[in-house]
XYZ file of C-alpha atoms in Angstrom:
655
model
C -8.447 -19.344 15.341
C -8.461 -21.077 12.001
C -8.752 -24.800 11.488
C -5.961 -26.959 10.067
C -7.222 -30.416 9.181
C -4.456 -31.832 6.982
C -1.198 -31.120 5.162
C -3.101 -29.610 2.231
C -4.336 -26.836 4.529
C -0.777 -26.216 5.682
C 0.459 -26.118 2.085
C -2.225 -23.614 1.126
C -1.736 -21.429 4.189
C 2.024 -21.360 3.633
C 1.470 -18.723 0.952
C 0.313 -16.184 3.524
C 2.693 -13.590 4.917
C 0.801 -13.899 8.202
C 1.895 -17.475 8.872
C 5.189 -18.862 10.135
C 6.228 -22.482 10.716
C 8.780 -23.473 13.342
C 10.041 -26.944 14.213
C 10.167 -26.264 18.000
C 11.645 -29.695 18.906
C 14.120 -28.628 21.555
C 17.303 -30.498 22.440
C 15.446 -33.532 23.818
C 12.983 -33.656 20.914
C 9.943 -33.233 23.170
C 9.336 -29.603 22.374
C 10.584 -26.133 23.226
C 9.611 -22.618 22.234
C 12.404 -21.637 19.809
C 14.358 -18.488 20.585
C 13.460 -16.901 17.236
C 9.743 -17.230 18.043
C 9.914 -13.931 19.926
C 11.363 -12.068 16.979
C 8.348 -13.246 14.961
C 6.068 -12.319 17.884
C 7.381 -8.748 17.830
C 7.224 -8.536 14.028
C 3.648 -9.788 13.706
C 2.405 -7.734 16.668
C 3.855 -4.560 15.135
C 2.235 -5.412 11.779
C -1.215 -6.941 11.235
C -0.850 -10.018 13.436
C -0.522 -13.622 12.308
C -0.056 -17.243 13.301
C 2.963 -19.329 14.271
C 2.636 -23.112 13.901
C 4.981 -25.072 16.153
C 5.868 -28.666 15.281
C 6.106 -28.428 11.480
C 9.330 -28.745 9.521
C 9.580 -26.660 6.356
C 12.298 -27.282 3.811
C 12.235 -25.724 0.347
C 8.474 -25.363 0.409
C 7.833 -28.925 1.587
C 6.192 -29.496 4.955
C 6.552 -32.371 7.375
C 4.523 -32.651 10.566
C 6.958 -33.602 13.344
C 4.611 -32.754 16.190
C 5.192 -31.598 19.759
C 5.359 -34.396 22.351
C 5.167 -32.258 25.490
C 2.642 -29.576 24.482
C 1.878 -28.616 28.100
C 5.485 -27.612 28.726
C 5.668 -25.648 25.465
C 2.473 -23.743 26.256
C 3.722 -22.975 29.783
C 6.988 -21.661 28.310
C 5.013 -19.431 25.975
C 3.101 -17.696 28.738
C 6.017 -17.589 31.198
C 8.208 -15.768 28.694
C 5.368 -13.587 27.360
C 4.749 -12.347 30.907
C 8.450 -11.671 31.511
C 8.885 -7.902 31.029
C 12.628 -8.375 30.639
C 11.982 -10.417 27.489
C 8.824 -8.854 25.985
C 7.448 -5.437 26.887
C 3.773 -6.386 26.303
C 2.043 -9.763 26.540
C -0.674 -9.990 23.883
C -1.404 -13.711 24.361
C -4.465 -15.103 26.142
C -5.644 -18.653 26.730
C -7.630 -18.381 23.507
C -4.453 -17.583 21.554
C -3.109 -21.141 21.684
C -4.644 -24.192 20.032
C -3.439 -27.802 19.906
C -4.257 -29.608 16.646
C -3.814 -33.306 15.893
C -2.540 -34.215 12.409
C -1.822 -37.823 11.494
C -1.453 -38.838 15.127
C 0.919 -35.982 15.935
C 0.101 -32.756 17.798
C 1.064 -29.314 16.623
C 0.603 -26.031 18.498
C -0.932 -23.043 16.686
C -0.256 -19.660 18.290
C -2.322 -16.657 17.231
C -0.422 -13.378 17.618
C -2.807 -10.423 17.480
C -1.887 -7.059 16.054
C -0.956 -4.738 18.907
C -3.107 -1.701 19.456
C -1.652 1.657 18.579
C -1.323 2.435 22.296
C 0.819 -0.708 22.810
C 3.304 -0.336 19.969
C 6.190 -0.751 19.591
C 6.418 -4.366 20.798
C 10.096 -4.983 21.478
C 12.409 -7.520 23.121
C 15.010 -7.492 25.897
C 14.230 -3.918 27.022
C 15.832 -2.562 23.845
C 13.205 -0.746 21.772
C 15.702 0.812 19.375
C 17.647 -2.382 18.785
C 15.048 -5.159 19.044
C 11.805 -3.946 17.522
C 10.764 -5.974 14.488
C 8.178 -5.673 11.728
C 6.718 -8.311 9.398
C 7.785 -7.816 5.804
C 6.178 -10.438 3.582
C 7.634 -13.728 4.894
C 10.411 -12.333 7.062
C 10.987 -10.547 10.350
C 12.933 -7.326 9.827
C 14.406 -4.765 12.186
C 12.413 -1.560 12.383
C 14.270 1.579 11.487
C 14.754 4.200 14.187
C 12.359 6.463 12.282
C 9.640 3.774 12.305
C 10.092 3.209 16.037
C 9.890 6.901 16.872
C 6.747 7.170 14.767
C 5.170 4.267 16.690
C 6.039 5.970 19.957
C 4.467 9.229 18.787
C 1.326 7.406 17.655
C 1.212 5.662 21.031
C 0.933 8.821 23.120
C -0.797 11.234 20.730
C -4.442 10.362 20.144
C -4.723 13.346 17.829
C -1.496 14.273 16.085
C -2.741 17.759 15.134
C -3.725 18.775 18.663
C -0.358 20.034 19.882
C 0.276 23.710 20.524
C 3.086 25.138 18.386
C 5.622 27.370 20.099
C 6.561 30.562 18.267
C 3.452 30.707 16.055
C 0.559 33.137 16.342
C -2.549 34.291 14.470
C -0.431 36.254 11.988
C 0.674 32.867 10.578
C -2.897 32.208 9.432
C -3.960 33.020 5.873
C -6.952 35.299 6.423
C -8.405 34.714 2.944
C -8.496 30.972 3.612
C -10.227 31.460 6.941
C -12.847 33.791 5.430
C -13.512 31.337 2.609
C -13.999 28.614 5.197
C -16.466 30.836 7.067
C -18.497 31.247 3.878
C -18.759 27.463 3.464
C -19.603 27.113 7.151
C -22.410 29.651 6.731
C -23.815 27.744 3.759
C -23.655 24.407 5.584
C -24.978 25.583 8.987
C -26.629 29.015 8.539
C -28.083 29.064 12.077
C -24.936 28.024 13.924
C -24.124 30.343 16.878
C -20.388 30.391 16.050
C -21.181 32.462 12.975
C -21.836 35.444 15.256
C -18.223 35.355 16.517
C -15.400 37.444 15.108
C -12.898 35.644 12.906
C -10.365 34.939 15.684
C -12.953 33.520 18.105
C -14.305 31.319 15.314
C -10.748 30.095 14.701
C -10.427 29.246 18.404
C -13.782 27.449 18.507
C -12.791 25.333 15.534
C -9.662 24.125 17.368
C -7.136 26.266 15.542
C -6.118 27.835 18.860
C -5.990 25.901 22.128
C -5.146 26.418 25.791
C -3.437 23.676 27.764
C -5.297 23.648 31.070
C -2.513 21.760 32.839
C 0.335 24.209 32.266
C -1.570 27.294 31.111
C 0.176 27.631 27.739
C -1.916 28.539 24.739
C -1.392 29.135 21.058
C -1.984 27.999 17.513
C -2.423 24.243 17.063
C -0.833 22.157 14.335
C -4.360 21.686 12.944
C -4.779 25.466 12.658
C -1.503 25.876 10.773
C -2.027 22.914 8.447
C -5.631 23.816 7.677
C -5.363 27.598 7.331
C -1.698 28.553 7.643
C 0.531 30.498 5.297
C 3.045 28.508 3.288
C 6.042 29.749 5.287
C 4.341 28.820 8.570
C 3.441 25.340 7.289
C 7.017 24.710 6.174
C 8.303 25.612 9.632
C 5.670 23.515 11.442
C 5.802 20.434 9.189
C 8.983 20.326 7.059
C 7.888 17.166 5.180
C 4.490 18.611 4.230
C 3.650 18.662 0.529
C 0.338 18.392 -1.332
C 0.114 17.504 -5.005
C -2.740 17.068 -7.508
C -2.022 15.684 -10.976
C -4.420 15.147 -13.854
C -3.610 13.015 -16.866
C -5.583 12.601 -20.078
C -4.525 8.986 -20.647
C -4.946 5.899 -18.513
C -1.416 4.714 -19.225
C 1.117 7.479 -19.719
C 4.472 8.718 -18.551
C 5.016 11.460 -15.987
C 3.345 14.135 -18.144
C 0.146 15.738 -16.887
C -2.364 18.174 -18.338
C -3.073 19.898 -15.024
C -1.213 20.099 -11.751
C -1.781 21.829 -8.428
C 0.948 22.109 -5.806
C 2.334 24.857 -3.535
C 4.071 27.084 -6.081
C 3.650 30.467 -4.388
C 0.490 31.419 -6.291
C -1.834 30.243 -3.484
C -1.588 29.528 0.236
C -0.645 25.839 -0.010
C -2.696 24.947 3.089
C -5.013 21.954 3.470
C -8.283 23.857 3.212
C -7.374 25.642 -0.014
C -5.952 22.414 -1.451
C -9.204 20.625 -0.592
C -11.554 23.112 -2.248
C -9.401 23.576 -5.346
C -8.763 19.861 -5.787
C -12.363 18.782 -5.209
C -13.569 21.090 -7.975
C -11.026 19.581 -10.355
C -11.901 15.999 -9.394
C -15.622 16.359 -10.098
C -15.387 18.544 -13.225
C -16.198 15.718 -15.651
C -18.360 13.655 -13.295
C -21.892 13.280 -14.642
C -24.909 14.013 -12.427
C -27.886 11.773 -13.276
C -31.388 13.229 -12.965
C -32.461 12.351 -9.434
C -35.037 13.961 -7.139
C -35.191 14.128 -3.361
C -38.282 15.652 -1.741
C -39.184 17.112 -5.138
C -35.831 18.885 -5.547
C -33.218 17.840 -8.097
C -29.958 16.745 -6.498
C -26.814 18.517 -7.664
C -24.584 15.675 -6.526
C -24.568 11.938 -7.005
C -23.336 9.325 -4.554
C -20.172 9.148 -6.638
C -19.573 12.857 -5.858
C -20.004 12.091 -2.171
C -17.583 9.174 -2.427
C -14.889 11.331 -4.045
C -15.332 14.073 -1.441
C -15.100 11.500 1.347
C -11.992 9.953 -0.196
C -10.312 13.360 -0.420
C -11.190 14.313 3.159
C -10.100 10.877 4.430
C -6.748 11.302 2.711
C -6.174 14.701 4.337
C -7.320 13.960 7.900
C -5.676 10.530 8.237
C -2.275 11.616 6.904
C 0.858 11.506 9.024
C 2.366 14.867 8.150
C 5.703 13.880 9.672
C 6.039 11.105 7.066
C 8.321 11.313 4.058
C 5.651 10.769 1.402
C 3.516 13.608 0.101
C -0.228 13.884 -0.240
C -0.814 12.858 -3.849
C -4.135 12.968 -5.715
C -4.304 11.556 -9.253
C -7.118 11.962 -11.771
C -7.093 9.808 -14.900
C -9.820 8.751 -17.314
C -9.895 5.304 -15.709
C -9.451 6.108 -12.007
C -9.092 8.534 -9.108
C -6.062 7.860 -6.896
C -5.446 9.064 -3.339
C -2.222 8.667 -1.348
C -1.338 9.888 2.117
C 1.763 9.404 4.257
C 1.383 7.004 7.180
C -0.238 3.608 7.665
C -3.853 3.292 8.711
C -4.562 3.306 12.431
C -7.438 0.897 11.776
C -6.522 -2.161 9.631
C -7.877 -1.907 6.065
C -10.180 -4.919 6.474
C -11.763 -3.295 9.559
C -12.039 0.102 7.839
C -13.880 -1.536 4.935
C -16.445 -3.013 7.320
C -16.861 0.349 9.071
C -17.930 1.215 12.594
C -14.440 1.710 14.043
C -12.635 5.027 13.781
C -9.262 6.271 14.993
C -8.589 9.512 13.162
C -4.990 10.715 13.225
C -5.902 14.438 12.908
C -9.161 14.819 14.812
C -9.280 18.606 14.962
C -8.897 18.881 11.197
C -11.576 16.220 10.806
C -13.928 18.274 12.968
C -13.216 21.343 10.838
C -14.286 19.437 7.732
C -17.386 18.082 9.470
C -18.525 21.637 10.239
C -18.730 22.417 6.509
C -20.498 19.160 5.649
C -17.464 17.222 4.473
C -16.364 13.938 6.004
C -18.095 11.215 7.986
C -17.970 10.255 11.649
C -17.626 6.926 13.443
C -15.702 4.981 10.853
C -18.352 5.236 8.141
C -16.137 6.997 5.596
C -14.730 3.960 3.739
C -18.097 2.125 3.589
C -19.623 5.315 2.151
C -16.923 5.423 -0.541
C -17.505 1.771 -1.415
C -21.279 2.273 -1.430
C -21.009 5.276 -3.756
C -18.816 3.346 -6.171
C -21.172 0.372 -6.096
C -24.061 2.748 -6.864
C -22.182 3.912 -9.975
C -21.597 0.249 -10.948
C -17.840 0.787 -10.925
C -15.286 -1.716 -9.756
C -14.650 -2.241 -6.053
C -12.209 0.380 -4.674
C -8.722 -0.753 -3.691
C -7.583 0.290 -0.203
C -4.112 -0.848 0.754
C -0.885 0.083 2.540
C 2.761 0.202 1.561
C 5.820 0.286 3.773
C 8.506 0.853 1.144
C 10.072 3.240 0.325
C 8.038 4.912 3.098
C 4.845 4.181 5.012
C 1.771 5.260 3.067
C -1.894 4.459 2.503
C -3.400 4.286 -0.976
C -6.962 4.300 -2.248
C -7.756 3.663 -5.919
C -11.240 4.354 -7.264
C -11.522 2.754 -10.687
C -14.139 4.120 -13.073
C -14.149 0.898 -15.089
C -17.539 -0.838 -15.201
C -17.918 -3.505 -12.511
C -18.497 -6.320 -14.980
C -18.318 -5.252 -18.636
C -20.711 -7.069 -20.951
C -17.896 -8.810 -22.805
C -16.540 -10.187 -19.518
C -19.975 -11.536 -18.556
C -20.221 -13.243 -21.933
C -16.729 -14.698 -21.547
C -17.441 -16.128 -18.083
C -20.771 -17.581 -19.224
C -19.030 -19.230 -22.172
C -16.254 -20.663 -19.980
C -18.222 -21.801 -16.948
C -21.928 -21.520 -17.687
C -24.256 -21.743 -14.691
C -21.409 -22.890 -12.426
C -20.077 -19.324 -12.286
C -23.371 -17.993 -10.882
C -23.316 -20.659 -8.148
C -20.146 -19.188 -6.624
C -20.491 -16.939 -3.588
C -20.017 -13.164 -3.944
C -16.350 -13.189 -2.985
C -15.468 -16.091 -5.261
C -17.243 -14.413 -8.184
C -15.374 -11.176 -7.467
C -12.021 -12.982 -7.636
C -12.887 -14.695 -10.926
C -14.183 -11.439 -12.429
C -11.003 -9.626 -11.379
C -8.882 -12.327 -13.012
C -10.963 -11.925 -16.189
C -10.711 -8.120 -16.289
C -7.124 -7.645 -15.109
C -5.705 -10.830 -16.633
C -4.576 -12.244 -13.304
C -5.074 -11.981 -9.560
C -2.842 -12.782 -6.598
C -3.265 -13.032 -2.842
C -2.580 -9.339 -2.261
C -5.075 -8.212 -4.914
C -7.742 -10.613 -3.624
C -7.316 -9.186 -0.110
C -8.062 -5.722 -1.496
C -11.437 -6.925 -2.760
C -12.849 -7.916 0.601
C -13.000 -7.327 4.324
C -12.334 -11.029 4.915
C -9.227 -12.044 6.841
C -6.104 -12.826 4.850
C -6.241 -16.511 5.838
C -9.765 -16.816 4.351
C -8.474 -15.369 1.100
C -5.553 -17.794 1.199
C -7.889 -20.784 1.411
C -10.355 -19.473 -1.193
C -7.838 -19.208 -4.035
C -6.780 -22.905 -4.154
C -10.455 -23.928 -3.868
C -11.178 -21.973 -7.050
C -8.263 -23.781 -8.663
C -9.682 -27.151 -7.585
C -13.085 -26.194 -9.029
C -11.483 -25.305 -12.371
C -12.193 -21.563 -12.298
C -8.540 -20.535 -11.963
C -5.119 -21.920 -12.789
C -2.089 -21.019 -10.707
C 1.494 -20.285 -11.608
C 4.530 -19.415 -9.538
C 5.403 -20.379 -5.983
C 4.363 -19.035 -2.595
C 4.445 -15.199 -2.499
C 5.080 -15.066 -6.252
C 1.994 -17.157 -7.043
C -0.671 -15.687 -9.321
C -3.967 -16.991 -10.713
C -5.660 -16.569 -14.078
C -8.544 -18.029 -16.078
C -7.941 -21.445 -17.692
C -6.324 -21.098 -21.083
C -5.819 -17.344 -20.600
C -2.660 -17.276 -18.530
C -0.581 -14.104 -19.061
C 2.947 -14.731 -20.331
C 5.519 -15.633 -17.723
C 9.298 -15.280 -17.953
C 9.481 -19.053 -18.397
C 7.147 -18.856 -21.405
C 9.146 -16.101 -23.050
C 12.629 -17.266 -22.180
C 12.239 -20.960 -22.867
C 15.976 -21.518 -22.549
C 17.247 -21.490 -18.988
C 19.338 -18.593 -17.778
C 22.919 -19.265 -18.702
C 24.030 -17.583 -15.489
C 21.121 -18.590 -13.270
C 23.396 -19.960 -10.594
C 24.748 -16.449 -10.057
C 21.368 -15.050 -9.031
C 20.746 -14.230 -5.392
C 17.064 -13.477 -5.845
C 14.883 -12.445 -2.914
C 11.153 -11.858 -2.840
C 11.176 -9.551 0.147
C 9.418 -6.741 -1.732
C 5.871 -6.932 -3.101
C 6.764 -5.210 -6.351
C 10.485 -5.774 -6.842
C 13.172 -8.074 -5.588
C 15.579 -6.547 -3.104
C 18.329 -8.917 -4.135
C 21.571 -7.820 -5.702
C 22.508 -9.451 -8.991
C 26.084 -10.553 -8.632
C 26.690 -10.816 -12.366
C 26.689 -8.256 -15.124
C 26.166 -10.346 -18.231
C 22.726 -11.918 -17.824
C 21.978 -13.676 -21.123
C 18.340 -14.722 -21.355
C 18.804 -16.785 -24.522
C 21.318 -19.330 -25.712
C 21.709 -17.845 -29.170
C 21.338 -14.638 -31.119
C 18.246 -15.911 -32.869
C 14.966 -14.034 -32.371
C 16.620 -10.602 -32.261
C 16.039 -7.399 -34.178
C 18.618 -5.312 -36.006
C 19.720 -3.675 -32.746
C 20.250 -7.045 -31.047
C 17.154 -6.818 -28.836
C 15.331 -10.065 -28.004
C 11.978 -10.516 -29.797
C 9.117 -12.794 -28.746
C 5.517 -13.015 -29.894
C 4.256 -12.885 -26.286
C 5.944 -9.541 -25.658
C 4.581 -6.283 -27.084
C 8.064 -4.756 -27.275
C 11.667 -5.922 -27.771
C 13.625 -6.924 -24.654
C 17.214 -5.853 -23.905
C 18.717 -8.662 -21.853
C 22.390 -8.589 -22.836
C 24.612 -5.675 -23.841
C 27.108 -7.975 -25.559
C 24.700 -8.931 -28.357
C 23.570 -5.381 -29.149
C 24.784 -3.650 -32.281
C 27.804 -1.399 -31.751
C 25.824 1.717 -32.674
C 22.857 0.953 -30.431
C 25.028 0.062 -27.447
C 26.973 3.309 -27.933
C 23.682 5.214 -27.963
C 22.632 3.668 -24.630
C 26.044 4.296 -23.088
C 26.006 7.950 -24.176
C 22.494 8.354 -22.757
C 23.540 7.019 -19.340
C 26.974 8.641 -19.159
C 25.871 11.225 -16.524
C 24.979 8.411 -14.097
C 28.369 6.750 -14.441
C 30.215 10.071 -14.239
C 28.481 11.408 -11.124
C 28.270 9.318 -7.995
C 25.408 11.469 -6.726
C 22.750 12.346 -9.235
C 19.511 14.198 -8.582
C 16.534 11.818 -8.282
C 14.562 13.507 -11.046
C 17.616 13.473 -13.301
C 18.000 9.729 -12.733
C 14.322 9.161 -13.459
C 14.695 11.126 -16.689
C 17.598 8.836 -17.643
C 15.490 5.746 -16.923
C 12.609 7.187 -18.929
C 14.869 7.544 -21.945
C 16.560 4.220 -21.312
C 13.271 2.256 -21.168
C 11.665 3.951 -24.156
C 10.608 1.542 -26.891
C 11.699 -1.726 -25.247
C 11.916 -3.684 -22.011
C 15.192 -3.505 -20.119
C 16.532 -5.934 -17.506
C 17.972 -4.640 -14.241
C 21.293 -6.367 -14.886
C 21.728 -4.275 -18.028
C 20.705 -1.108 -16.154
C 23.303 -1.956 -13.508
C 26.077 -1.806 -16.099
C 24.814 1.219 -17.998
C 24.055 3.321 -14.925
C 27.008 2.227 -12.807
C 24.677 1.623 -9.855
C 23.885 -1.423 -7.725
C 20.728 -3.223 -8.823
C 19.210 -3.047 -5.338
C 19.570 0.734 -5.329
C 18.070 1.025 -8.813
C 15.039 -1.060 -7.841
C 14.259 0.537 -4.514
C 15.086 4.166 -5.247
C 13.847 4.491 -8.818
C 12.130 1.523 -10.487
C 9.682 0.716 -7.713
C 8.418 4.318 -7.282
C 8.182 4.743 -11.058
C 6.168 1.532 -11.448
C 3.889 2.593 -8.588
C 3.384 5.965 -10.276
C 2.560 4.211 -13.585
C 5.592 5.820 -15.235
C 7.064 2.395 -15.968
C 5.399 -0.957 -16.462
C 6.619 -4.502 -15.976
C 7.132 -7.056 -18.721
C 5.599 -9.668 -16.408
C 3.258 -7.872 -13.970
C 1.913 -11.174 -12.648
C 5.478 -12.138 -11.659
C 6.755 -8.904 -10.094
C 9.591 -10.596 -8.202
C 11.025 -12.508 -11.146
C 14.791 -12.074 -11.641
C 14.015 -12.021 -15.388
C 11.799 -8.949 -15.050
C 11.991 -6.115 -17.559
C 10.847 -2.470 -17.488
C 9.484 -0.142 -20.147
C 7.535 3.116 -20.383
C 3.854 2.824 -19.508
């Protein structure tokens, strides 16, 4: 439980997606568990847990403590309904889950809703798993899709997703060259192992590539065997969504171009093992090995090498190969990026601490362990963090995304932890006070200095602390003068005093002429899901401050901004309309073709979504979710105001 001592705590905690306030007065005003509490219960339990505060009125961001008069009755209602299987399929509440807190002479009830274990999900209501299963999305409770629910059910019953025996597959579906190459690595790692005396098929069986079900007597190739060593045709039949992709770029910020790429193109097997050994070699090609001795022998690898190998193995063995995302590995001068389909079975903050493991593909993990790759018992992420700390690089970012599909991402930045110029800046701004902060507070301030800003989500990625602790730390740093805040609630960001990045309000000093037409929503971390109901969004009240093409110019922006088609020159507007004609002419356009259009459309300037809506002939919500968001995530596009990702005044340009 966390402590709430006054309204300031409530105001601060209101910024967290893991907190919900409900009035809970009931008809008689004495208190009643509101009906929509259980929707929030399901949503938080299926996500990362959270808290519901009963007895607080929230209106437009302002909070009033109304209190609960009859707390005993409310608490009894909570447990009576939670134990009613007809209402909720699993009761996660205990006597320690409920706390009564007195504020200003009034009593509120704080209910802690834990995250359900994998074996308990989905948490649903009214005996209707497909209709009444919810998930927490930022500050709202949303229906789970049928695909999400079926995935939860599969995760519930399958401890190891790669353990199942595949009907219709046999040893001929295994790439023999891959298996022999694996045996060579196995021999090098464990030269005295008795399995090395077996023939190739018996070794394959011992590794878990072939299994017999002792209950029904069936036996055959496992999913692990096919994914790890299979031929491309066999993998496609066993896992239709499977795809592995390595991309190398020579610039930190660039478009979709790459200097090297590895993906199943028919020139190699396409299986996990071959992808691992080919990709690992590419990842470490330019990694320096400092002179270091162990027992008098020079080491050929550094701890950074070990961290990269662990990150790659983690990505491959924790992936949900039924998911819609692909395995994606990125190498850039400034970072290594790893993405796998599926959310983490262990919450990121627990994985960072280490000691708890729940591998999704345990047989594949064992196969990697036999050749000296991978770590047991939940020590993989701590080893990655330790290796990066050894290299004095910035703290890795481990986080999850649920849109457009469930995926886990790990970013290993090769930027120095605290560059000398940043240290000098912080000393000049704060002097000795900066060094008196605790480690986490210093990390937040340093991140704001290096990246220009920090928000709640980014701060959570820097630590294993609970989200609520992060929520309370940020306003404390503001009070101490280390940070200044801008924005409201989920759109709030923090920066160093006097160094605030430009906001839409700074750039567009004049109010939106059509602001009342906006139906903005902040339900997505990177983009608004709202639909703009107008098509002529004019961000300025005059044509002043525009270039020869009619694009808006401001000293705080590094490029012109196209906010209104009506003020563009005839020639330039015609050029944009010709460029986007295929989108207006064809209701269905290939995704890559649409991305190519957006790449051309956003070249050389920022472009508002309302203008894209007209030029492309597509709804703004569709443009954001299907194209802009993935392209921003892939660093193909960048935002005009990255510290205000949900702003309705947002613009997009090439990275």
